Amino acid sequence: EPVPCDFLMILAGNVEDVEKMHPALRSRIRGYGYEIFTQSAMDDSPVNRMKLVQFIAQEVRRDGKIPHFSRDGVAAILGEACLRAGQPNRLTTCFRELGGLVRIAGDLAVQDDSRLVHADHVTRAQAYALTLEEQHLRQNQTLEALTEARSVSVAKPGVLKQ
């Protein structure tokens, strides 16, 4: 027997996952609600940069264990936000990934007994903030380069010192 109910359901997901959604659920969303596509980048403006600075401070406060960021640490995160946008004069809105970078950089600062998170912590954190696919690719590329270097050293003794 149907049960009456009033509620608001908000779903967030990736575009590539929508096609995997059950057709009946998707039909209900489209028939009784709204589908809203959000952008993955925003304009690079002073106002949006200040919002990202606020986001960094919120992540530090939310974590509770990592130190605050220095000016150069904040600048490094903003630079990464530009790079991750993939477009000129844009900043990424993929905040989950950016927040992960903030936390990793903070953890590295804690390991270094640093009172602040600096740009070098952010730079080092980028190596840890890779997706599993990127880490796998990097590992395979490193192994391929090492194998190639070893084959060169066999052909030319003394080229690769171990």
PDB file of C-alpha atoms in Angstrom:
ATOM      1  CA  GLU A   1       0.000   0.000   0.000  1.00  0.00           C
ATOM      2  CA  PRO A   2       1.488   3.419  -0.916  1.00  0.00           C
ATOM      3  CA  VAL A   3       2.746   5.550   1.947  1.00  0.00           C
ATOM      4  CA  PRO A   4       2.399   9.326   1.514  1.00  0.00           C
ATOM      5  CA  CYS A   5       5.560  11.293   2.115  1.00  0.00           C
ATOM      6  CA  ASP A   6       7.052  14.688   1.419  1.00  0.00           C
ATOM      7  CA  PHE A   7      10.805  14.920   1.232  1.00  0.00           C
ATOM      8  CA  LEU A   8      13.643  16.517  -0.617  1.00  0.00           C
ATOM      9  CA  MET A   9      16.285  14.228  -2.052  1.00  0.00           C
ATOM     10  CA  ILE A  10      19.548  15.653  -3.300  1.00  0.00           C
ATOM     11  CA  LEU A  11      21.877  13.399  -5.239  1.00  0.00           C
ATOM     12  CA  ALA A  12      25.355  14.288  -6.383  1.00  0.00           C
ATOM     13  CA  GLY A  13      27.340  12.246  -8.841  1.00  0.00           C
ATOM     14  CA  ASN A  14      29.503  12.189 -11.904  1.00  0.00           C
ATOM     15  CA  VAL A  15      28.130  12.520 -15.419  1.00  0.00           C
ATOM     16  CA  GLU A  16      29.616   9.174 -16.438  1.00  0.00           C
ATOM     17  CA  ASP A  17      27.724   7.468 -13.593  1.00  0.00           C
ATOM     18  CA  VAL A  18      24.285   8.764 -14.615  1.00  0.00           C
ATOM     19  CA  GLU A  19      24.038   6.231 -17.441  1.00  0.00           C
ATOM     20  CA  LYS A  20      24.603   3.446 -14.881  1.00  0.00           C
ATOM     21  CA  MET A  21      21.675   4.650 -12.745  1.00  0.00           C
ATOM     22  CA  HIS A  22      18.601   2.420 -12.652  1.00  0.00           C
ATOM     23  CA  PRO A  23      16.173   3.633 -15.351  1.00  0.00           C
ATOM     24  CA  ALA A  24      13.169   3.731 -12.970  1.00  0.00           C
ATOM     25  CA  LEU A  25      15.033   5.937 -10.474  1.00  0.00           C
ATOM     26  CA  ARG A  26      16.276   8.242 -13.221  1.00  0.00           C
ATOM     27  CA  SER A  27      12.726   8.493 -14.619  1.00  0.00           C
ATOM     28  CA  ARG A  28      11.365   9.520 -11.214  1.00  0.00           C
ATOM     29  CA  ILE A  29      14.044  12.168 -10.803  1.00  0.00           C
ATOM     30  CA  ARG A  30      13.387  13.573 -14.244  1.00  0.00           C
ATOM     31  CA  GLY A  31       9.588  13.340 -13.871  1.00  0.00           C
ATOM     32  CA  TYR A  32       9.249  14.830 -10.396  1.00  0.00           C
ATOM     33  CA  GLY A  33      12.424  16.805  -9.902  1.00  0.00           C
ATOM     34  CA  TYR A  34      15.326  18.585 -11.471  1.00  0.00           C
ATOM     35  CA  GLU A  35      18.662  17.543 -12.856  1.00  0.00           C
ATOM     36  CA  ILE A  36      21.225  20.274 -12.460  1.00  0.00           C
ATOM     37  CA  PHE A  37      24.653  20.120 -14.059  1.00  0.00           C
ATOM     38  CA  THR A  38      27.336  22.004 -12.160  1.00  0.00           C
ATOM     39  CA  GLN A  39      30.560  23.237 -13.653  1.00  0.00           C
ATOM     40  CA  SER A  40      33.910  21.680 -12.735  1.00  0.00           C
ATOM     41  CA  ALA A  41      35.667  25.058 -12.941  1.00  0.00           C
ATOM     42  CA  MET A  42      34.940  28.666 -12.015  1.00  0.00           C
ATOM     43  CA  ASP A  43      36.380  31.981 -13.126  1.00  0.00           C
ATOM     44  CA  ASP A  44      39.771  32.896 -11.692  1.00  0.00           C
ATOM     45  CA  SER A  45      38.797  36.125  -9.938  1.00  0.00           C
ATOM     46  CA  PRO A  46      39.845  37.771  -6.659  1.00  0.00           C
ATOM     47  CA  VAL A  47      36.467  36.857  -5.133  1.00  0.00           C
ATOM     48  CA  ASN A  48      36.797  33.179  -6.112  1.00  0.00           C
ATOM     49  CA  ARG A  49      40.399  33.074  -4.918  1.00  0.00           C
ATOM     50  CA  MET A  50      39.252  34.377  -1.528  1.00  0.00           C
ATOM     51  CA  LYS A  51      36.598  31.652  -1.457  1.00  0.00           C
ATOM     52  CA  LEU A  52      39.326  29.055  -2.040  1.00  0.00           C
ATOM     53  CA  VAL A  53      41.421  30.625   0.744  1.00  0.00           C
ATOM     54  CA  GLN A  54      38.367  30.297   2.997  1.00  0.00           C
ATOM     55  CA  PHE A  55      37.986  26.674   1.870  1.00  0.00           C
ATOM     56  CA  ILE A  56      41.615  25.961   2.848  1.00  0.00           C
ATOM     57  CA  ALA A  57      41.039  27.487   6.300  1.00  0.00           C
ATOM     58  CA  GLN A  58      37.849  25.442   6.731  1.00  0.00           C
ATOM     59  CA  GLU A  59      39.671  22.216   5.833  1.00  0.00           C
ATOM     60  CA  VAL A  60      42.400  23.016   8.369  1.00  0.00           C
ATOM     61  CA  ARG A  61      39.818  23.729  11.071  1.00  0.00           C
ATOM     62  CA  ARG A  62      37.733  20.657  10.157  1.00  0.00           C
ATOM     63  CA  ASP A  63      40.787  18.376  10.330  1.00  0.00           C
ATOM     64  CA  GLY A  64      41.890  19.802  13.671  1.00  0.00           C
ATOM     65  CA  LYS A  65      45.348  18.248  13.531  1.00  0.00           C
ATOM     66  CA  ILE A  66      47.134  20.046  10.709  1.00  0.00           C
ATOM     67  CA  PRO A  67      48.716  23.496  10.996  1.00  0.00           C
ATOM     68  CA  HIS A  68      47.523  26.594   9.212  1.00  0.00           C
ATOM     69  CA  PHE A  69      48.933  27.504   5.806  1.00  0.00           C
ATOM     70  CA  SER A  70      51.576  30.135   5.139  1.00  0.00           C
ATOM     71  CA  ARG A  71      51.103  32.617   2.285  1.00  0.00           C
ATOM     72  CA  ASP A  72      53.301  30.520  -0.012  1.00  0.00           C
ATOM     73  CA  GLY A  73      51.378  27.377   1.004  1.00  0.00           C
ATOM     74  CA  VAL A  74      48.083  29.028   0.094  1.00  0.00           C
ATOM     75  CA  ALA A  75      49.603  30.284  -3.177  1.00  0.00           C
ATOM     76  CA  ALA A  76      50.694  26.721  -4.008  1.00  0.00           C
ATOM     77  CA  ILE A  77      47.152  25.400  -3.436  1.00  0.00           C
ATOM     78  CA  LEU A  78      45.731  28.212  -5.594  1.00  0.00           C
ATOM     79  CA  GLY A  79      48.265  27.342  -8.299  1.00  0.00           C
ATOM     80  CA  GLU A  80      47.160  23.721  -8.148  1.00  0.00           C
ATOM     81  CA  ALA A  81      43.518  24.840  -8.403  1.00  0.00           C
ATOM     82  CA  CYS A  82      44.461  26.638 -11.641  1.00  0.00           C
ATOM     83  CA  LEU A  83      46.246  23.575 -13.018  1.00  0.00           C
ATOM     84  CA  ARG A  84      43.424  21.206 -12.120  1.00  0.00           C
ATOM     85  CA  ALA A  85      40.872  23.434 -13.854  1.00  0.00           C
ATOM     86  CA  GLY A  86      42.574  22.558 -17.144  1.00  0.00           C
ATOM     87  CA  GLN A  87      41.572  25.872 -18.696  1.00  0.00           C
ATOM     88  CA  PRO A  88      43.207  29.292 -18.686  1.00  0.00           C
ATOM     89  CA  ASN A  89      41.823  31.827 -16.192  1.00  0.00           C
ATOM     90  CA  ARG A  90      39.790  29.157 -14.357  1.00  0.00           C
ATOM     91  CA  LEU A  91      39.934  27.488 -10.928  1.00  0.00           C
ATOM     92  CA  THR A  92      38.784  23.949 -10.199  1.00  0.00           C
ATOM     93  CA  THR A  93      35.581  23.299  -8.279  1.00  0.00           C
ATOM     94  CA  CYS A  94      36.594  19.706  -7.497  1.00  0.00           C
ATOM     95  CA  PHE A  95      36.849  20.507  -3.807  1.00  0.00           C
ATOM     96  CA  ARG A  96      37.096  16.944  -2.517  1.00  0.00           C
ATOM     97  CA  GLU A  97      40.375  16.412  -4.373  1.00  0.00           C
ATOM     98  CA  LEU A  98      41.673  19.857  -3.401  1.00  0.00           C
ATOM     99  CA  GLY A  99      40.759  19.161   0.238  1.00  0.00           C
ATOM    100  CA  GLY A 100      42.719  15.916   0.062  1.00  0.00           C
ATOM    101  CA  LEU A 101      45.771  17.847  -1.128  1.00  0.00           C
ATOM    102  CA  VAL A 102      45.339  20.309   1.769  1.00  0.00           C
ATOM    103  CA  ARG A 103      45.202  17.465   4.312  1.00  0.00           C
ATOM    104  CA  ILE A 104      48.183  15.602   2.838  1.00  0.00           C
ATOM    105  CA  ALA A 105      50.271  18.792   2.791  1.00  0.00           C
ATOM    106  CA  GLY A 106      49.237  19.394   6.399  1.00  0.00           C
ATOM    107  CA  ASP A 107      50.257  15.872   7.388  1.00  0.00           C
ATOM    108  CA  LEU A 108      53.670  16.409   5.787  1.00  0.00           C
ATOM    109  CA  ALA A 109      54.062  19.663   7.734  1.00  0.00           C
ATOM    110  CA  VAL A 110      53.224  17.793  10.957  1.00  0.00           C
ATOM    111  CA  GLN A 111      55.855  15.162  10.098  1.00  0.00           C
ATOM    112  CA  ASP A 112      58.385  17.975   9.604  1.00  0.00           C
ATOM    113  CA  ASP A 113      57.397  19.589  12.942  1.00  0.00           C
ATOM    114  CA  SER A 114      56.559  22.740  10.980  1.00  0.00           C
ATOM    115  CA  ARG A 115      54.323  25.386  12.551  1.00  0.00           C
ATOM    116  CA  LEU A 116      52.868  26.228   9.119  1.00  0.00           C
ATOM    117  CA  VAL A 117      52.215  24.408   5.855  1.00  0.00           C
ATOM    118  CA  HIS A 118      54.552  25.813   3.194  1.00  0.00           C
ATOM    119  CA  ALA A 119      54.705  25.505  -0.591  1.00  0.00           C
ATOM    120  CA  ASP A 120      57.258  22.684  -0.380  1.00  0.00           C
ATOM    121  CA  HIS A 121      54.763  20.628   1.646  1.00  0.00           C
ATOM    122  CA  VAL A 122      52.134  21.185  -1.055  1.00  0.00           C
ATOM    123  CA  THR A 123      54.632  20.228  -3.772  1.00  0.00           C
ATOM    124  CA  ARG A 124      55.548  17.030  -1.935  1.00  0.00           C
ATOM    125  CA  ALA A 125      51.870  16.302  -1.253  1.00  0.00           C
ATOM    126  CA  GLN A 126      51.121  16.289  -4.981  1.00  0.00           C
ATOM    127  CA  ALA A 127      53.002  13.008  -5.315  1.00  0.00           C
ATOM    128  CA  TYR A 128      50.691  11.419  -2.726  1.00  0.00           C
ATOM    129  CA  ALA A 129      47.484  13.023  -3.991  1.00  0.00           C
ATOM    130  CA  LEU A 130      47.407  11.012  -7.214  1.00  0.00           C
ATOM    131  CA  THR A 131      44.514   8.711  -8.048  1.00  0.00           C
ATOM    132  CA  LEU A 132      45.143   4.971  -7.969  1.00  0.00           C
ATOM    133  CA  GLU A 133      45.271   4.973 -11.770  1.00  0.00           C
ATOM    134  CA  GLU A 134      47.854   7.777 -11.791  1.00  0.00           C
ATOM    135  CA  GLN A 135      49.940   6.034  -9.122  1.00  0.00           C
ATOM    136  CA  HIS A 136      49.830   2.794 -11.124  1.00  0.00           C
ATOM    137  CA  LEU A 137      50.819   4.627 -14.314  1.00  0.00           C
ATOM    138  CA  ARG A 138      53.672   6.420 -12.529  1.00  0.00           C
ATOM    139  CA  GLN A 139      54.917   3.135 -11.061  1.00  0.00           C
ATOM    140  CA  ASN A 140      54.813   1.444 -14.480  1.00  0.00           C
ATOM    141  CA  GLN A 141      56.592   4.378 -16.125  1.00  0.00           C
ATOM    142  CA  THR A 142      59.271   4.262 -13.427  1.00  0.00           C
ATOM    143  CA  LEU A 143      59.713   0.520 -13.949  1.00  0.00           C
ATOM    144  CA  GLU A 144      59.872   0.997 -17.731  1.00  0.00           C
ATOM    145  CA  ALA A 145      62.475   3.765 -17.362  1.00  0.00           C
ATOM    146  CA  LEU A 146      64.523   1.619 -14.982  1.00  0.00           C
ATOM    147  CA  THR A 147      64.309  -1.369 -17.343  1.00  0.00           C
ATOM    148  CA  GLU A 148      65.337   0.822 -20.283  1.00  0.00           C
ATOM    149  CA  ALA A 149      68.227   2.333 -18.312  1.00  0.00           C
ATOM    150  CA  ARG A 150      69.417  -1.142 -17.313  1.00  0.00           C
ATOM    151  CA  SER A 151      69.297  -2.315 -20.926  1.00  0.00           C
ATOM    152  CA  VAL A 152      71.392   0.711 -21.905  1.00  0.00           C
ATOM    153  CA  SER A 153      73.873  -0.101 -19.145  1.00  0.00           C
ATOM    154  CA  VAL A 154      74.222  -3.646 -20.469  1.00  0.00           C
ATOM    155  CA  ALA A 155      74.959  -2.283 -23.918  1.00  0.00           C
ATOM    156  CA  LYS A 156      77.259   0.435 -22.542  1.00  0.00           C
ATOM    157  CA  PRO A 157      78.827  -0.582 -19.241  1.00  0.00           C
ATOM    158  CA  GLY A 158      79.088   2.245 -16.716  1.00  0.00           C
ATOM    159  CA  VAL A 159      76.061   4.205 -17.999  1.00  0.00           C
ATOM    160  CA  LEU A 160      73.868   3.274 -15.038  1.00  0.00           C
ATOM    161  CA  LYS A 161      75.499   3.164 -11.642  1.00  0.00           C
ATOM    162  CA  GLN A 162      73.655   1.101  -9.069  1.00  0.00           C
TER     163      GLN A 162
END
